[in-house]
């Protein structure tokens, strides 16, 4: 559990690095700050590409090697952003997403082998708590380094963290090998298999009523979370008027409460065993939180911003472990990795589209309110679908 959660944290730190520096990166590239969401969209697109075709290519590779390779790729990708070219920055964001891809299917497959059914909600939420742990570390450390030594130093530090994690993961190879057991031999996929992969993933999700129910919630929750992660630091620096360090502290508070929220919600879902009720509640809470964040402006009091950051950490950030646990529990025997990749692919489609749609709202309105309202309405629609759904 510690090994899987630690590498999840490091890979999450890499995905949070570029959105955290959305304002200086866009200014360095000579484009408007509202375009910062394109980096988050590119990262999510990279993960989607992995979910589509990655499992077919790495079927014969151990989960440890998959996670190590992902960490190395994210380290190399973040260094592309040193160029100041917006095209290379987006390419780096895309490759960071590809490197993050193994964290869900590889980590979930390992957990399903060691965790009893009655504890899976908590276990998956602990693993997914590694995501806000990485975001917390990014928000506390990287802006301070950037303000003290420059943006380049912060990006080099992020790359060094990922490379160090990849090397340390090698020391735990024995423990991971005992969990995984012998690897099955796998040949490279044929072209027809690669072309049919997207259809197979959609059939896997849409053909099962319970998986459809989970996906209803995941789409709405993903839209809210995608916009929050892509734009929250930019809203604070460009709209509210915070410094990079102050915005980093607010982002760290949001991520820190996300750690507590993910573990608590995992425990709660195990206790009440009513996943539809938990997901519907999270949809309502996430939507309401995003609507409150839409009211922030240059005159907003620091206490109010801190309170909304904490609330968003508990609501908008904390549901992913419950989502993955329900996907894994609904998977047919031996298909946990495939179902988790399929469901996460649908979720990440929301992460790709939502920042781009929000950018259209930002460009067409005065400030950031309209895009944040859009992000708040999406999970409320999902809550309505869950309320009227009859399993």
mmCIF file of C-alpha atoms in Angstrom, residues 13-289:
data_model
loop_
_atom_site.group_PDB
_atom_site.id
_atom_site.type_symbol
_atom_site.label_atom_id
_atom_site.label_comp_id
_atom_site.label_asym_id
_atom_site.label_seq_id
_atom_site.Cartn_x
_atom_site.Cartn_y
_atom_site.Cartn_z
ATOM 1 C CA UNK A 13 2.932 15.916 -8.538
ATOM 2 C CA UNK A 14 4.123 15.851 -12.140
ATOM 3 C CA UNK A 15 0.588 16.335 -13.498
ATOM 4 C CA UNK A 16 0.023 19.323 -11.161
ATOM 5 C CA UNK A 17 3.294 21.089 -11.998
ATOM 6 C CA UNK A 18 2.272 22.759 -15.269
ATOM 7 C CA UNK A 19 -1.200 24.004 -14.162
ATOM 8 C CA UNK A 20 0.418 25.396 -11.010
ATOM 9 C CA UNK A 21 2.646 27.593 -13.203
ATOM 10 C CA UNK A 22 -0.107 28.398 -15.703
ATOM 11 C CA UNK A 23 0.356 32.172 -15.501
ATOM 12 C CA UNK A 24 4.184 32.356 -15.903
ATOM 13 C CA UNK A 25 4.235 29.633 -18.573
ATOM 14 C CA UNK A 26 1.588 31.340 -20.709
ATOM 15 C CA UNK A 27 3.269 34.730 -20.284
ATOM 16 C CA UNK A 28 6.629 33.234 -21.258
ATOM 17 C CA UNK A 29 5.039 31.756 -24.381
ATOM 18 C CA UNK A 30 3.347 35.067 -25.212
ATOM 19 C CA UNK A 31 -0.285 33.895 -24.979
ATOM 20 C CA UNK A 32 -3.291 34.746 -22.785
ATOM 21 C CA UNK A 33 -3.496 33.162 -19.276
ATOM 22 C CA UNK A 34 -6.907 31.665 -20.144
ATOM 23 C CA UNK A 35 -5.056 29.243 -22.436
ATOM 24 C CA UNK A 36 -3.476 27.567 -19.389
ATOM 25 C CA UNK A 37 -6.260 24.992 -19.457
ATOM 26 C CA UNK A 38 -4.820 23.615 -22.675
ATOM 27 C CA UNK A 39 -1.942 22.142 -20.651
ATOM 28 C CA UNK A 40 -4.309 20.239 -18.361
ATOM 29 C CA UNK A 41 -6.321 19.084 -21.381
ATOM 30 C CA UNK A 42 -3.150 17.842 -23.111
ATOM 31 C CA UNK A 43 -2.090 15.954 -19.983
ATOM 32 C CA UNK A 44 -5.469 14.255 -19.714
ATOM 33 C CA UNK A 45 -5.379 13.439 -23.430
ATOM 34 C CA UNK A 46 -2.011 11.737 -22.945
ATOM 35 C CA UNK A 47 -3.473 9.582 -20.184
ATOM 36 C CA UNK A 48 -6.443 8.739 -22.394
ATOM 37 C CA UNK A 49 -4.096 7.564 -25.139
ATOM 38 C CA UNK A 50 -2.420 5.303 -22.623
ATOM 39 C CA UNK A 51 -5.743 3.910 -21.393
ATOM 40 C CA UNK A 52 -6.702 3.137 -24.989
ATOM 41 C CA UNK A 53 -3.544 1.415 -26.195
ATOM 42 C CA UNK A 54 -1.056 1.254 -23.344
ATOM 43 C CA UNK A 55 -2.408 -1.879 -21.611
ATOM 44 C CA UNK A 56 -2.177 -3.837 -24.880
ATOM 45 C CA UNK A 57 1.511 -2.962 -25.277
ATOM 46 C CA UNK A 58 2.547 -3.514 -21.643
ATOM 47 C CA UNK A 59 0.497 -6.662 -20.927
ATOM 48 C CA UNK A 60 3.677 -8.717 -20.461
ATOM 49 C CA UNK A 61 5.496 -6.070 -18.391
ATOM 50 C CA UNK A 62 5.318 -6.030 -14.590
ATOM 51 C CA UNK A 63 3.386 -3.285 -12.827
ATOM 52 C CA UNK A 64 6.634 -2.137 -11.221
ATOM 53 C CA UNK A 65 8.295 -1.576 -14.605
ATOM 54 C CA UNK A 66 5.210 0.180 -15.927
ATOM 55 C CA UNK A 67 5.257 2.612 -13.003
ATOM 56 C CA UNK A 68 9.011 3.144 -13.273
ATOM 57 C CA UNK A 69 8.738 3.908 -16.975
ATOM 58 C CA UNK A 70 5.929 6.342 -16.335
ATOM 59 C CA UNK A 71 8.001 8.272 -13.796
ATOM 60 C CA UNK A 72 10.974 8.505 -16.166
ATOM 61 C CA UNK A 73 8.776 9.710 -19.018
ATOM 62 C CA UNK A 74 7.195 12.462 -16.888
ATOM 63 C CA UNK A 75 10.635 13.667 -15.832
ATOM 64 C CA UNK A 76 11.830 13.991 -19.418
ATOM 65 C CA UNK A 77 8.535 15.565 -20.500
ATOM 66 C CA UNK A 78 8.547 18.363 -17.926
ATOM 67 C CA UNK A 79 11.986 19.454 -19.158
ATOM 68 C CA UNK A 80 10.477 20.172 -22.588
ATOM 69 C CA UNK A 81 8.651 23.064 -20.942
ATOM 70 C CA UNK A 82 11.960 24.857 -20.360
ATOM 71 C CA UNK A 83 11.941 25.819 -24.046
ATOM 72 C CA UNK A 84 9.315 28.571 -23.710
ATOM 73 C CA UNK A 85 7.649 27.309 -26.900
ATOM 74 C CA UNK A 86 3.922 26.750 -26.429
ATOM 75 C CA UNK A 87 3.994 23.818 -28.845
ATOM 76 C CA UNK A 88 6.730 22.045 -26.872
ATOM 77 C CA UNK A 89 4.988 22.858 -23.597
ATOM 78 C CA UNK A 90 1.820 21.178 -24.849
ATOM 79 C CA UNK A 91 3.876 18.205 -26.076
ATOM 80 C CA UNK A 92 5.458 17.945 -22.647
ATOM 81 C CA UNK A 93 2.017 18.084 -21.022
ATOM 82 C CA UNK A 94 0.814 15.293 -23.330
ATOM 83 C CA UNK A 95 3.795 13.066 -22.447
ATOM 84 C CA UNK A 96 3.295 13.728 -18.734
ATOM 85 C CA UNK A 97 -0.211 12.355 -19.173
ATOM 86 C CA UNK A 98 1.113 9.246 -20.904
ATOM 87 C CA UNK A 99 3.573 8.707 -18.056
ATOM 88 C CA UNK A 100 0.807 9.105 -15.490
ATOM 89 C CA UNK A 101 -1.325 6.508 -17.297
ATOM 90 C CA UNK A 102 -0.003 3.318 -15.602
ATOM 91 C CA UNK A 103 -0.885 4.594 -12.117
ATOM 92 C CA UNK A 104 -4.571 3.623 -12.364
ATOM 93 C CA UNK A 105 -4.579 0.173 -14.061
ATOM 94 C CA UNK A 106 -1.253 -1.096 -12.666
ATOM 95 C CA UNK A 107 -1.888 0.181 -9.142
ATOM 96 C CA UNK A 108 -5.504 -1.024 -9.125
ATOM 97 C CA UNK A 109 -4.519 -4.508 -10.263
ATOM 98 C CA UNK A 110 -2.004 -4.781 -7.422
ATOM 99 C CA UNK A 111 -4.539 -3.621 -4.838
ATOM 100 C CA UNK A 112 -7.196 -6.071 -5.978
ATOM 101 C CA UNK A 113 -4.716 -8.891 -5.307
ATOM 102 C CA UNK A 114 -4.008 -7.944 -1.686
ATOM 103 C CA UNK A 115 -7.093 -6.136 -0.309
ATOM 104 C CA UNK A 116 -10.199 -8.013 0.942
ATOM 105 C CA UNK A 117 -13.518 -6.951 -0.568
ATOM 106 C CA UNK A 118 -14.836 -5.354 2.621
ATOM 107 C CA UNK A 119 -11.875 -2.933 2.723
ATOM 108 C CA UNK A 120 -11.513 -2.020 -0.949
ATOM 109 C CA UNK A 121 -13.257 1.354 -0.755
ATOM 110 C CA UNK A 122 -10.854 2.507 1.960
ATOM 111 C CA UNK A 123 -7.810 0.935 0.282
ATOM 112 C CA UNK A 124 -8.483 2.500 -3.104
ATOM 113 C CA UNK A 125 -9.156 5.857 -1.453
ATOM 114 C CA UNK A 126 -5.841 5.654 0.410
ATOM 115 C CA UNK A 127 -4.118 4.964 -2.907
ATOM 116 C CA UNK A 128 -5.952 7.843 -4.563
ATOM 117 C CA UNK A 129 -5.091 10.066 -1.594
ATOM 118 C CA UNK A 130 -1.640 9.985 -3.145
ATOM 119 C CA UNK A 131 -2.987 12.335 -5.835
ATOM 120 C CA UNK A 132 -3.656 15.265 -3.454
ATOM 121 C CA UNK A 133 -0.475 14.379 -1.548
ATOM 122 C CA UNK A 134 1.407 15.055 -4.770
ATOM 123 C CA UNK A 135 -0.602 18.222 -5.328
ATOM 124 C CA UNK A 136 0.086 19.336 -1.750
ATOM 125 C CA UNK A 137 3.817 18.850 -2.219
ATOM 126 C CA UNK A 138 3.702 20.694 -5.548
ATOM 127 C CA UNK A 139 1.810 23.635 -4.063
ATOM 128 C CA UNK A 140 4.077 23.972 -1.020
ATOM 129 C CA UNK A 141 7.472 23.439 -2.644
ATOM 130 C CA UNK A 142 7.548 24.341 -6.322
ATOM 131 C CA UNK A 143 6.222 27.971 -6.176
ATOM 132 C CA UNK A 144 8.722 28.830 -3.425
ATOM 133 C CA UNK A 145 11.560 27.397 -5.511
ATOM 134 C CA UNK A 146 10.293 29.275 -8.586
ATOM 135 C CA UNK A 147 10.135 32.609 -6.741
ATOM 136 C CA UNK A 148 13.555 32.079 -5.152
ATOM 137 C CA UNK A 149 15.538 30.560 -8.023
ATOM 138 C CA UNK A 150 13.335 30.899 -11.112
ATOM 139 C CA UNK A 151 10.816 28.801 -12.982
ATOM 140 C CA UNK A 152 13.528 26.642 -14.570
ATOM 141 C CA UNK A 153 14.781 25.539 -11.150
ATOM 142 C CA UNK A 154 11.282 24.458 -10.143
ATOM 143 C CA UNK A 155 10.862 22.375 -13.302
ATOM 144 C CA UNK A 156 14.278 20.759 -12.847
ATOM 145 C CA UNK A 157 13.332 19.902 -9.248
ATOM 146 C CA UNK A 158 10.094 18.241 -10.391
ATOM 147 C CA UNK A 159 12.053 16.161 -12.917
ATOM 148 C CA UNK A 160 14.568 15.153 -10.247
ATOM 149 C CA UNK A 161 11.771 14.004 -7.929
ATOM 150 C CA UNK A 162 10.289 11.762 -10.622
ATOM 151 C CA UNK A 163 13.667 10.234 -11.540
ATOM 152 C CA UNK A 164 14.458 9.600 -7.874
ATOM 153 C CA UNK A 165 11.104 7.869 -7.396
ATOM 154 C CA UNK A 166 11.797 5.614 -10.370
ATOM 155 C CA UNK A 167 15.130 4.563 -8.896
ATOM 156 C CA UNK A 168 13.713 3.999 -5.408
ATOM 157 C CA UNK A 169 10.938 1.856 -6.857
ATOM 158 C CA UNK A 170 13.616 -0.608 -7.933
ATOM 159 C CA UNK A 171 14.521 -1.307 -4.282
ATOM 160 C CA UNK A 172 11.009 -2.717 -3.665
ATOM 161 C CA UNK A 173 11.019 -5.083 -6.639
ATOM 162 C CA UNK A 174 10.905 -8.171 -4.413
ATOM 163 C CA UNK A 175 7.767 -7.100 -2.560
ATOM 164 C CA UNK A 176 5.975 -6.190 -5.775
ATOM 165 C CA UNK A 177 7.032 -9.410 -7.517
ATOM 166 C CA UNK A 178 5.543 -11.500 -4.690
ATOM 167 C CA UNK A 179 2.215 -9.699 -5.080
ATOM 168 C CA UNK A 180 2.116 -9.962 -8.860
ATOM 169 C CA UNK A 181 3.230 -13.580 -9.197
ATOM 170 C CA UNK A 182 4.478 -14.936 -12.534
ATOM 171 C CA UNK A 183 3.837 -12.725 -15.554
ATOM 172 C CA UNK A 184 1.889 -14.058 -18.504
ATOM 173 C CA UNK A 185 3.566 -13.921 -21.872
ATOM 174 C CA UNK A 186 2.030 -11.398 -24.233
ATOM 175 C CA UNK A 187 2.707 -10.725 -27.891
ATOM 176 C CA UNK A 188 2.558 -7.300 -29.451
ATOM 177 C CA UNK A 189 -1.030 -6.434 -30.403
ATOM 178 C CA UNK A 190 -2.096 -6.620 -34.021
ATOM 179 C CA UNK A 191 -3.201 -3.526 -35.897
ATOM 180 C CA UNK A 192 -6.826 -4.669 -35.858
ATOM 181 C CA UNK A 193 -6.678 -4.990 -32.070
ATOM 182 C CA UNK A 194 -5.319 -1.465 -31.745
ATOM 183 C CA UNK A 195 -8.023 -0.036 -34.001
ATOM 184 C CA UNK A 196 -10.804 -1.804 -32.112
ATOM 185 C CA UNK A 197 -9.545 -0.834 -28.637
ATOM 186 C CA UNK A 198 -11.700 2.325 -28.277
ATOM 187 C CA UNK A 199 -14.889 0.478 -29.257
ATOM 188 C CA UNK A 200 -14.061 -2.369 -26.898
ATOM 189 C CA UNK A 201 -13.596 0.061 -24.001
ATOM 190 C CA UNK A 202 -16.900 1.805 -24.656
ATOM 191 C CA UNK A 203 -18.738 -1.513 -24.961
ATOM 192 C CA UNK A 204 -17.225 -2.642 -21.680
ATOM 193 C CA UNK A 205 -18.535 0.444 -19.874
ATOM 194 C CA UNK A 206 -21.861 1.045 -21.622
ATOM 195 C CA UNK A 207 -22.856 -2.613 -21.828
ATOM 196 C CA UNK A 208 -23.053 -3.051 -18.049
ATOM 197 C CA UNK A 209 -25.851 -1.198 -16.160
ATOM 198 C CA UNK A 210 -23.803 -0.787 -12.990
ATOM 199 C CA UNK A 211 -20.784 0.533 -14.860
ATOM 200 C CA UNK A 212 -23.030 2.988 -16.694
ATOM 201 C CA UNK A 213 -24.323 4.241 -13.361
ATOM 202 C CA UNK A 214 -20.798 4.840 -12.090
ATOM 203 C CA UNK A 215 -19.895 6.574 -15.363
ATOM 204 C CA UNK A 216 -22.836 8.991 -15.049
ATOM 205 C CA UNK A 217 -21.322 10.284 -11.836
ATOM 206 C CA UNK A 218 -17.734 10.164 -13.082
ATOM 207 C CA UNK A 219 -18.411 12.403 -16.076
ATOM 208 C CA UNK A 220 -20.014 15.189 -14.077
ATOM 209 C CA UNK A 221 -17.525 14.972 -11.241
ATOM 210 C CA UNK A 222 -14.667 14.881 -13.753
ATOM 211 C CA UNK A 223 -15.815 18.087 -15.439
ATOM 212 C CA UNK A 224 -15.797 19.952 -12.125
ATOM 213 C CA UNK A 225 -12.457 18.528 -11.056
ATOM 214 C CA UNK A 226 -10.880 19.107 -14.467
ATOM 215 C CA UNK A 227 -11.751 22.805 -14.460
ATOM 216 C CA UNK A 228 -10.703 23.221 -10.825
ATOM 217 C CA UNK A 229 -7.250 21.676 -11.311
ATOM 218 C CA UNK A 230 -6.678 23.445 -14.624
ATOM 219 C CA UNK A 231 -7.657 26.957 -13.551
ATOM 220 C CA UNK A 232 -7.725 27.389 -9.772
ATOM 221 C CA UNK A 233 -4.121 28.705 -9.515
ATOM 222 C CA UNK A 234 -4.714 30.902 -12.595
ATOM 223 C CA UNK A 235 -7.947 32.325 -11.163
ATOM 224 C CA UNK A 236 -6.134 33.219 -7.950
ATOM 225 C CA UNK A 237 -3.119 34.818 -9.650
ATOM 226 C CA UNK A 238 -4.734 36.467 -12.687
ATOM 227 C CA UNK A 239 -8.220 37.289 -11.341
ATOM 228 C CA UNK A 240 -8.036 37.546 -7.546
ATOM 229 C CA UNK A 241 -4.548 39.103 -7.588
ATOM 230 C CA UNK A 242 -2.636 36.604 -5.460
ATOM 231 C CA UNK A 243 1.108 36.099 -5.744
ATOM 232 C CA UNK A 244 2.377 32.781 -7.060
ATOM 233 C CA UNK A 245 3.393 31.692 -3.546
ATOM 234 C CA UNK A 246 0.000 32.650 -2.041
ATOM 235 C CA UNK A 247 -1.840 30.816 -4.805
ATOM 236 C CA UNK A 248 0.407 27.825 -4.163
ATOM 237 C CA UNK A 249 -0.568 27.833 -0.487
ATOM 238 C CA UNK A 250 -4.273 27.916 -1.364
ATOM 239 C CA UNK A 251 -3.716 25.087 -3.846
ATOM 240 C CA UNK A 252 -1.799 23.148 -1.174
ATOM 241 C CA UNK A 253 -4.684 23.640 1.290
ATOM 242 C CA UNK A 254 -7.104 22.330 -1.307
ATOM 243 C CA UNK A 255 -4.909 19.281 -1.927
ATOM 244 C CA UNK A 256 -4.257 18.717 1.779
ATOM 245 C CA UNK A 257 -7.958 18.539 2.604
ATOM 246 C CA UNK A 258 -8.294 16.249 -0.401
ATOM 247 C CA UNK A 259 -6.087 13.714 1.385
ATOM 248 C CA UNK A 260 -8.398 13.624 4.399
ATOM 249 C CA UNK A 261 -11.498 13.718 2.218
ATOM 250 C CA UNK A 262 -10.461 10.758 0.058
ATOM 251 C CA UNK A 263 -9.702 8.522 3.023
ATOM 252 C CA UNK A 264 -12.912 9.538 4.825
ATOM 253 C CA UNK A 265 -15.113 8.999 1.785
ATOM 254 C CA UNK A 266 -13.535 5.595 1.174
ATOM 255 C CA UNK A 267 -14.289 4.592 4.754
ATOM 256 C CA UNK A 268 -17.820 5.982 4.455
ATOM 257 C CA UNK A 269 -18.563 4.062 1.263
ATOM 258 C CA UNK A 270 -17.450 0.820 2.931
ATOM 259 C CA UNK A 271 -19.609 1.525 5.983
ATOM 260 C CA UNK A 272 -22.899 2.363 4.303
ATOM 261 C CA UNK A 273 -22.433 0.168 1.186
ATOM 262 C CA UNK A 274 -24.695 2.412 -0.917
ATOM 263 C CA UNK A 275 -22.462 3.659 -3.676
ATOM 264 C CA UNK A 276 -25.241 5.415 -5.613
ATOM 265 C CA UNK A 277 -26.144 7.514 -2.575
ATOM 266 C CA UNK A 278 -22.494 8.406 -1.961
ATOM 267 C CA UNK A 279 -21.933 9.372 -5.601
ATOM 268 C CA UNK A 280 -25.137 11.439 -5.761
ATOM 269 C CA UNK A 281 -24.133 13.321 -2.605
ATOM 270 C CA UNK A 282 -20.667 13.996 -4.032
ATOM 271 C CA UNK A 283 -22.169 15.303 -7.273
ATOM 272 C CA UNK A 284 -24.359 17.783 -5.384
ATOM 273 C CA UNK A 285 -21.518 18.857 -3.072
ATOM 274 C CA UNK A 286 -19.044 19.300 -5.933
ATOM 275 C CA UNK A 287 -21.487 21.302 -8.024
ATOM 276 C CA UNK A 288 -22.354 23.610 -5.153
ATOM 277 C CA UNK A 289 -18.692 24.185 -4.338
#
